[in-house]
Amino acid sequence: MPTYTAPTRDTRFIVNEMLDLASYGDLPGFENATADMIDTVINEAGKFCAEVLHPLNQVGDREGCTRHADGSVTTPTGFKEAFAQYRESGWGTISQPETFGGQGMPHVLGFVVEEFMATSNQAFAMYPGLTTGAISAITAKGSDEQKEMYLPKMISGEWTGTMNLTEPHCGTDLGMIRTKAEPQADGSYAITGTKIFISAGEHDMSENIIHLVLAKTPGAPDSSKGISLFIVPKFLPDADGNPGKRNGVMCGSIEEKMGIHGNSTCLMNYDGATGWMVGEENKGLAAMFIMMNAARLGVGIQGLAQAEISYQNAVTYALDRRQGRALTGPAEPQAQADPIFVHPDVRRMLMDAKAFTEGMRALALWGALQVDLTHKALTEEEREQADMILSLLTPVIKGYGTDKGYDVANNMQQVYGGHGYVAEWGMEQFVRDSRIAMIYEGTNGVQAMDLCGRKLAQKGGAAIQAFFKTVDDEIASAKEDETLKPIAEALDKALTDQKAATMWFMQHAMQNPNDLGAGAHHYMHIMGIVTLGLMWLRMAKVAAAKLAQGTDDAAFYEAKLTTARYYADRFIPDAGALRRKIESGAASMMALEADDFATAA
Amino acid sequence: MPTYTAPTRDTRFIVNEMLDLASYGDLPGFENATADMIDTVINEAGKFCAEVLHPLNQVGDREGCTRHADGSVTTPTGFKEAFAQYRESGWGTISQPETFGGQGMPHVLGFVVEEFMATSNQAFAMYPGLTTGAISAITAKGSDEQKEMYLPKMISGEWTGTMNLTEPHCGTDLGMIRTKAEPQADGSYAITGTKIFISAGEHDMSENIIHLVLAKTPGAPDSSKGISLFIVPKFLPDADGNPGKRNGVMCGSIEEKMGIHGNSTCLMNYDGATGWMVGEENKGLAAMFIMMNAARLGVGIQGLAQAEISYQNAVTYALDRRQGRALTGPAEPQAQADPIFVHPDVRRMLMDAKAFTEGMRALALWGALQVDLTHKALTEEEREQADMILSLLTPVIKGYGTDKGYDVANNMQQVYGGHGYVAEWGMEQFVRDSRIAMIYEGTNGVQAMDLCGRKLAQKGGAAIQAFFKTVDDEIASAKEDETLKPIAEALDKALTDQKAATMWFMQHAMQNPNDLGAGAHHYMHIMGIVTLGLMWLRMAKVAAAKLAQGTDDAAFYEAKLTTARYYADRFIPDAGALRRKIESGAASMMALEADDFATAA
C-alpha cells in the first residue's frame, strides 16, 4: 500500500523563504497570512490529506463510481464522508473572497491545499477542483444576483460545480458545439444537448451541482464567437435559495477509463433544462477561458502531485528493496545485498523526480502568487506585469508540468521493477491517474499553441520580453557568487536557446505558420526547462544565503544546492536539442500525404 | 474498436530490399526462404494475426485470466481456439531447426511473425513467446534426451514453456534465489520454492507446460555462481513421451496488473516437484542468459509492436476527426472543420511514430539476421562478428526499443484527446500493455548496465569499435550523394557524440564506476539513436537507388526519404544533449543521503 506525507518542510521553504510571502503583507488579504496561519494551513491540510483523503485513493480506483437506472451516481466508499469533512473544515474557502464566505487569504495558500489534495487523491480532488473553476467564472462574469445565489454555497462546499464544454464531435474546437439555448419568457433559457467527459457531472457528495454549460442561442454565429455560457443547476434554487425542483439534466452514462476511477466522468443529457446566461450573449468563450485558466493551473498541479506521491513511495522502496551491490563495492557488506538506492540508475530516476517536484512546486506557487498579484497588487503596472507573466506561465505549468509529471510517475513505477506493474503496490495507479492531465482542459499540444501562437505575440511580445528580463536579472545577480555561478551559467545557456528559438519563430512564422506549429511543443518544453531553472536558481540563492548565515538545518539547504546542480547537469542540456529541432522547421514534418502513412499493401 | 493491418509493404521492403535476404542464399536454411516463401509468410502471418488474434485483444484485456480453486487457469474467451489455430498453422516452427520438426528458415522470418503477433495481441503472443525462450535454452544446453523429449512438442506448440527466475525477494539479483533442488536417487531433483511473475505459468491452451526453473542445489555457492537450471514439466512425460503424472507445481495466484490481462502472470509454488538439470550444475546463469537474450529481443519487438498498432489507429483517427483549421488556411473549406491530420503537432506525433516504427522494424530484423549469422555464417570470423554485433544490439533493441515504443504509444493516445483516455477506443490498453516491456526480462536500467558495464568492454572494446566502423563506413559511402548527404551528416554528428561518450566512460569509469552507471541509460539512448539512424541511412540508400532506377511505387520510396530526413531533424539532436548529461558525471546524482529525499518535517 502506498503512503503519503505532505511535503510540509519543502512547502514552508517555498512559501516563507523563496516567495517570502510575509513581504507582501501590505496586500489585501495577505495580512491574514501570518507565519502562524501559514504553518497551520500547511500542517493541517497536510494532515487532512494524509489521514482522510489518501486512504481512499486505492479504494476509489478499485470501486469506481456507479450509475443507477435513475441517473444518480454513487461515489466510492468513504468519498461522501470525506467530502463532508472537507466542507466542515472549510478547505475550499481559503483563498475565496470574504464577501461570499471565503477567508480571503492568498491563492498561494489555496494552491498549497490543492496540491496536497491532488497528491493524496486526485480523483477526489477533482470534485472541489472543478467547483473552483466554476466559482471563478461566476465571480468574474456573473451578475450580482447570480453571485449571491451561487457563490456562498459553492465556496462553502454545500454545492459543487462542473464545466460542460465538450460534445461528442468537438472538444478543442468549441465553435462547433450544438447544444442549444432557447430564450424563455422569464429571462431563463431552455438548454438542450449532450455533453461528454463531464468530470464530477453527477455524484452523491453535495446537495446540488451547478453546471456551467456552453451553448448556442438561436441565430448565433457559427464559430467560437457564437457561444454563450449558462448556469444550469441540478436542482433549481427555490425562493429561499435552497435546492428545489429537479432540472432537466441527467447523467446518461459514466465513462470507463484508464484511471481517475474515483471521479465520475459523465455523459450529461440536457433536455430543455433551465439555465441562466452568465455574462453577455456570444461572449461565452471569454467567460469559459476564465474558468479554463483556473482549471489549467489546477491540472498542472496534478502533474506535480502524481509525481510527488509516486516519488515519495519510490524513495521508500529504493531504501528497502535489496538487490545487487553498489558499483563502488558493497555498501552494506553484512547484508546479502545493498538497497537499490545505491545504484546510479535508480538514483538518476529519484533525483530527476526530486529536481522536478521541488522545482515544479516552486513554479506552481510562484504562479499562484501571480494570480494574487493580478488581483491585489497595489499599482496597475504591477497588476499588468503579473497578468503578463501568469498568462505565459499558465500553458507551461499545465503542459510542461503534466508531461514531465507523467514521466516522473513512470520512472518511479520503474524503480519498483516488476512490482511496479502489479496493482497492489499502487504505482501503476499513479501512472494511469496522471495520464489524463496531459489531455484534459486542452491537450498539451493545445497548450503549446496557446503559448506560441497567442501568448508569445501578445502585446507585441512584451510578455516574453518581460520574462526574459526576469531570468536575465536573476542570472546576472548570481554570476558573481562561486556557488551559484555554475547554476546561473547553465540557465543562461538554456535561456539563450529559448531566445534563439523565439527569434527563429519570429523570422519564420509569418511566412509559414506551420514552422511555428511544428516547434510549439518543443518550445513549451524549453520554456519549462528555463522556468524550472529560474526556480532552482532562486531556491539555490536562498539556500546559499541561509548557509552563509549559519543554520541548524544545513542538510536541507545543502540538498537544495546539490539538487540545483543536478538540475543544471541533467535538465538543462535538453534545451539545446529542442532548439535544434525547432530550427529544423516544418518541411520534413508536413511533407507526407495521408496515403504515405499506410504500412500495408 | 481499434483495427490492425499487418505492415506487409514495409516488411517486404526491409526483408527483400534493405536486408536483401536473397543474397544470403548460400546459408543453410536460407535457400528455403525464396521470394515466394517470404511473401507467403508475410501475407499469411499478417492475415492470421489481423483476423484471428487481433479481435481477441480487447477481449483479453477485459476478461483477463481466471484461476480456479484447484489451481487451474482459464484464459480469455477465444484464446484456446486461437492457439489451436496457431499450432495447426505451424507459426511457431518457422525458424526452428528441422531436426525437431521446425522449418529451418531464417530467424528474420520468425521475427516477422513475432512482430505481427505481438502487435495484434501482445498478451496472446507471450504464450508462444516464452515457449521460444525455453526452446532456446534446451536447444543450447539440454542433453540429447531432453532435446528429443521436449523440443518437438514445444516447437509444434503442443506444449508451451515458461521461464521461472524471479522470487518475491529477488528479480535482477538472481544470486539471492532460495528455490532448492534436492538430488534424487534416479538422477532427478526435487524442486521446492516460490516463483513470481511467471508469464504463461498456468493456462488451458496446451496439454503440457514445461517450466524452466532456476534453483540451488545443496551447498551451492551463495551467489549467481551457485544457480542451476531445471526442466520441470507440469505433467511428467510417461514412457511414450506423453503427459503423465501431475507434477508438484501449482499456480498459487494470478497477479492483478496494469495490462497484458490476457496473459496469466502466475505465482508458482514448487513443492518437491520433479525436475531435471539442464546443462551443468551451478552453470544455470549461462543457460538462463541464452533464454533471456532470446526473450529480450522478443520484448524489444513488443516495443515496436505496441507503437505500430497505436500508430495505425492514430493515423486513422487523425484523418477522420475534424477539429479546427490548418494554420495555413482551411484545408477543406466546404467542411465545418479540417481533419486534425493538418495540425503540425498531430503530424509531429505521427511522424515520430512513423520514423520510430519503420526504423525499429529495420533494426529488429537486422538483429534477427545477426542471430542467423551467429549460427549459420560460413566462416568463423563472420559468425564472431555477428555475435559481437548481436550482443551489443540486444540491450539496445530491448531498452531503447521499449522506452521509445512506450513513448510512441502514449503519443498516439494523445492524438485521440479525451477519447484516448476512454477504454472503448482501445488506445489506453496499448499504453498499459506496452508499459511492461520496459520492466520485464531485465528492466531498462539493467539493459543499460549490460550495454555499458559488460558489452562495451567485451573483447577489449572490439565489439563497439566494429559497430563504429560499420556506421562510419555507411556514412562515408553516403556523403557523396546529394540526397543522402544531410542524413549521413546528421548521423555523423550523433556518432561523434556516441564516440565521445564512449571515450568519456573509458577515462572515468575505472576511477569512479558510478560515472558509468550515471550515464548508462543515456548512453543506451544515444546508441539507440545512432542505430536507428544507421537503419534510416540504409533505407534511404535503397530508396534513392530505387528512385534513380525508376519505379511505379515512387511515393513509397519518396516517403522513406522524407521520413529519413525527419529522423535527422527530430531524433538526432537528442544525442548531443544525452552526451552532455553523461559528461556531467555522477557527482550531483550520487551526493545526497537517504534523509535528503524526505520532503516533510
XYZ file of C-alpha atoms in Angstrom, chain A residues 30-329:
300
model
C -2.073 38.883 2.853
C -2.147 40.445 6.297
C -4.175 37.429 7.442
C -1.471 35.085 6.184
C 0.698 35.390 9.231
C 3.554 32.986 9.817
C 1.369 31.110 12.281
C -1.531 30.920 9.879
C 0.712 29.680 7.066
C 2.081 26.966 9.324
C -1.381 25.973 10.428
C -2.708 25.720 6.883
C 0.291 23.671 5.716
C 0.243 21.318 8.669
C -3.500 20.841 8.976
C -4.132 20.496 5.243
C -1.273 18.010 5.106
C -2.791 16.040 7.948
C -6.279 16.045 6.431
C -4.979 14.863 3.072
C -2.727 12.189 4.533
C -5.235 10.861 7.026
C -8.583 11.287 5.321
C -8.090 11.507 1.545
C -5.103 9.291 0.881
C -6.581 6.122 2.425
C -9.416 6.450 -0.119
C -7.155 6.675 -3.153
C -6.898 2.962 -3.920
C -10.495 2.431 -2.837
C -11.604 4.970 -5.423
C -9.543 3.298 -8.126
C -10.921 -0.156 -7.401
C -14.559 0.665 -6.814
C -15.025 3.491 -9.275
C -18.381 5.258 -9.484
C -21.690 3.550 -10.087
C -24.526 4.993 -12.104
C -28.001 3.778 -11.263
C -31.003 3.412 -13.524
C -32.448 6.743 -12.375
C -29.283 8.527 -13.485
C -27.974 9.006 -9.951
C -24.337 8.199 -9.207
C -22.769 6.684 -6.121
C -19.167 7.618 -5.421
C -16.689 5.135 -3.912
C -16.927 4.109 -0.262
C -15.865 6.916 2.020
C -15.850 9.710 -0.561
C -19.096 11.263 0.660
C -17.964 11.283 4.290
C -14.550 12.669 3.344
C -16.195 15.435 1.360
C -18.335 16.301 4.375
C -15.125 16.656 6.407
C -13.596 18.772 3.662
C -16.637 21.047 3.736
C -16.758 21.261 7.511
C -13.070 22.096 7.745
C -13.532 24.882 5.208
C -10.635 23.816 2.977
C -12.375 25.217 -0.068
C -12.747 28.675 1.438
C -9.109 29.658 1.984
C -8.433 31.958 -0.925
C -12.032 32.775 -1.807
C -13.356 36.303 -1.256
C -14.637 37.133 2.220
C -17.767 38.726 0.719
C -19.057 35.287 -0.135
C -17.871 33.390 2.887
C -14.262 32.829 1.904
C -11.234 33.551 4.071
C -9.701 35.960 1.547
C -6.189 34.598 2.024
C -3.581 34.422 -0.763
C -4.050 31.979 -3.625
C -0.579 30.757 -2.749
C -2.127 29.012 0.252
C -5.102 27.816 -1.753
C -2.664 26.192 -4.190
C -0.823 24.503 -1.340
C -4.064 22.840 -0.298
C -4.876 21.970 -3.925
C -1.506 20.270 -4.295
C -1.864 18.196 -1.147
C -5.353 17.120 -2.164
C -4.382 16.206 -5.725
C -1.393 14.272 -4.397
C -3.246 12.271 -1.814
C -6.239 11.535 -4.035
C -6.501 13.078 -7.492
C -9.905 11.609 -8.301
C -11.341 13.071 -5.090
C -9.631 16.429 -5.524
C -11.333 16.903 -8.858
C -14.764 17.350 -7.247
C -13.741 20.550 -5.425
C -11.273 21.355 -8.231
C -13.973 21.720 -10.847
C -16.013 23.710 -8.347
C -13.158 26.201 -8.059
C -13.164 26.645 -11.841
C -16.917 27.249 -11.856
C -16.611 29.705 -8.980
C -14.025 31.737 -10.869
C -16.312 32.103 -13.902
C -19.277 33.220 -11.812
C -17.063 35.580 -9.803
C -15.720 37.198 -12.955
C -18.779 37.268 -15.173
C -21.867 36.520 -13.099
C -24.499 39.082 -12.184
C -24.716 40.249 -8.575
C -27.805 38.110 -8.164
C -26.012 35.048 -9.529
C -23.056 35.649 -7.264
C -25.252 35.912 -4.221
C -27.268 32.891 -5.201
C -24.413 30.520 -6.008
C -21.072 31.632 -4.656
C -21.633 31.247 -0.905
C -22.851 27.670 -1.242
C -20.218 26.703 -3.802
C -17.430 28.235 -1.736
C -18.617 26.522 1.425
C -18.772 23.200 -0.405
C -22.508 22.734 0.115
C -22.836 22.768 -3.659
C -20.265 21.669 -6.227
C -19.693 22.850 -9.783
C -18.805 21.467 -13.208
C -17.586 22.684 -16.583
C -19.623 21.458 -19.580
C -17.727 22.171 -22.772
C -17.016 19.018 -24.761
C -19.518 17.318 -27.042
C -19.090 14.016 -28.847
C -17.909 15.672 -32.068
C -15.987 18.582 -30.583
C -13.519 19.237 -27.836
C -10.851 21.761 -28.724
C -12.910 23.360 -31.468
C -15.705 24.803 -29.363
C -17.105 26.788 -32.266
C -18.681 23.514 -33.389
C -20.865 22.920 -30.353
C -24.500 22.029 -30.972
C -26.081 22.411 -27.563
C -28.933 24.886 -27.921
C -30.166 27.583 -25.570
C -33.681 28.796 -26.307
C -34.673 32.042 -24.578
C -37.726 31.767 -22.337
C -40.236 34.426 -21.387
C -38.910 34.682 -17.822
C -35.379 35.510 -18.956
C -34.099 31.999 -18.496
C -33.058 29.644 -21.296
C -34.051 26.094 -22.167
C -30.834 24.130 -22.681
C -30.834 21.039 -24.873
C -27.896 18.917 -25.948
C -25.322 16.314 -24.971
C -22.052 16.977 -23.194
C -19.354 14.367 -22.643
C -16.345 13.891 -20.358
C -18.008 15.944 -17.616
C -15.912 15.426 -14.514
C -17.993 15.300 -11.341
C -21.071 15.648 -13.555
C -23.232 13.639 -11.174
C -22.489 12.323 -7.694
C -23.824 11.935 -4.181
C -21.474 14.228 -2.262
C -23.286 17.567 -2.342
C -26.907 18.645 -2.191
C -26.726 20.450 -5.512
C -24.497 20.547 -8.595
C -24.081 23.766 -10.538
C -23.267 23.065 -14.177
C -21.631 25.777 -16.239
C -22.626 24.965 -19.791
C -21.550 26.314 -23.154
C -24.443 26.529 -25.611
C -25.650 28.479 -28.629
C -28.564 30.848 -28.731
C -30.758 30.881 -31.868
C -29.037 32.568 -34.777
C -25.677 32.784 -33.049
C -22.626 32.932 -35.338
C -21.337 29.535 -36.433
C -17.999 29.870 -34.666
C -16.497 30.338 -31.245
C -17.912 33.872 -31.422
C -21.365 32.366 -31.147
C -21.225 30.577 -27.841
C -22.664 31.672 -24.548
C -22.210 30.404 -21.002
C -25.066 29.260 -18.809
C -25.623 28.266 -15.214
C -27.692 25.096 -15.112
C -28.284 23.818 -11.562
C -29.179 20.189 -10.981
C -31.875 21.420 -8.594
C -33.397 24.827 -9.312
C -32.943 27.058 -6.261
C -36.271 27.947 -4.655
C -37.235 31.359 -3.313
C -35.058 30.809 -0.255
C -32.119 29.710 -2.359
C -32.480 26.088 -1.349
C -32.472 23.214 -3.858
C -35.959 22.947 -5.270
C -37.338 21.358 -8.428
C -35.178 18.811 -10.253
C -33.891 20.333 -13.506
C -33.886 18.580 -16.891
C -30.257 17.490 -16.792
C -29.290 13.852 -16.274
C -26.198 11.703 -16.297
C -26.631 9.334 -19.248
C -23.614 7.158 -18.560
C -20.229 7.039 -16.861
C -17.119 6.637 -18.981
C -14.966 3.562 -18.443
C -11.500 4.996 -18.486
C -7.784 4.409 -17.875
C -7.670 5.972 -14.435
C -9.172 8.521 -12.005
C -11.873 5.934 -11.472
C -12.942 7.634 -8.276
C -14.139 10.612 -10.260
C -17.438 10.253 -12.077
C -16.797 11.250 -15.676
C -20.263 11.676 -17.100
C -22.103 11.987 -20.310
C -24.717 14.622 -19.491
C -28.026 14.949 -21.290
C -29.698 18.357 -21.240
C -33.339 18.138 -22.183
C -34.806 21.612 -22.072
C -33.053 22.210 -18.785
C -33.495 25.649 -17.256
C -30.384 27.782 -17.379
C -29.373 31.396 -16.923
C -26.840 33.213 -19.024
C -23.563 34.190 -17.385
C -22.211 37.429 -18.808
C -23.086 38.555 -22.306
C -24.578 36.639 -25.190
C -21.968 35.200 -27.591
C -19.191 36.079 -25.157
C -19.156 32.654 -23.571
C -15.654 31.881 -24.749
C -14.121 34.658 -22.674
C -16.044 33.512 -19.594
C -15.060 29.934 -20.338
C -11.400 30.929 -20.502
C -11.516 32.393 -17.013
C -12.752 29.074 -15.712
C -10.357 27.238 -18.010
C -7.281 29.149 -16.921
C -8.044 28.353 -13.301
C -8.551 24.719 -14.263
C -5.297 24.616 -16.257
C -3.281 25.726 -13.283
C -5.061 23.063 -11.239
C -4.202 20.423 -13.811
C -0.569 21.496 -13.827
C -0.605 20.939 -10.078
C -1.926 17.430 -10.713
C 1.220 16.759 -12.751
C 3.278 17.804 -9.757
C 1.004 15.874 -7.432
C 1.234 12.468 -9.078
C 4.987 12.929 -9.463
C 5.218 13.709 -5.741
C 3.216 10.745 -4.471
C 4.999 8.278 -6.743
C 8.351 9.818 -5.796
C 7.708 9.516 -2.064
C 6.879 5.862 -2.424
C 9.759 5.096 -4.766
C 12.228 6.574 -2.262
C 10.859 4.290 0.443
C 11.030 1.290 -1.843
C 14.555 2.077 -3.046
C 15.774 2.206 0.547
C 14.009 -1.015 1.442
C 14.475 -3.276 -1.579
C 17.839 -5.041 -1.704
C 19.275 -6.188 -4.979
C 22.886 -6.363 -6.170
C 25.844 -4.395 -4.932
C 26.992 -0.807 -5.310
C 29.357 -0.369 -8.278
C 31.883 1.098 -5.868
C 31.832 -2.006 -3.633
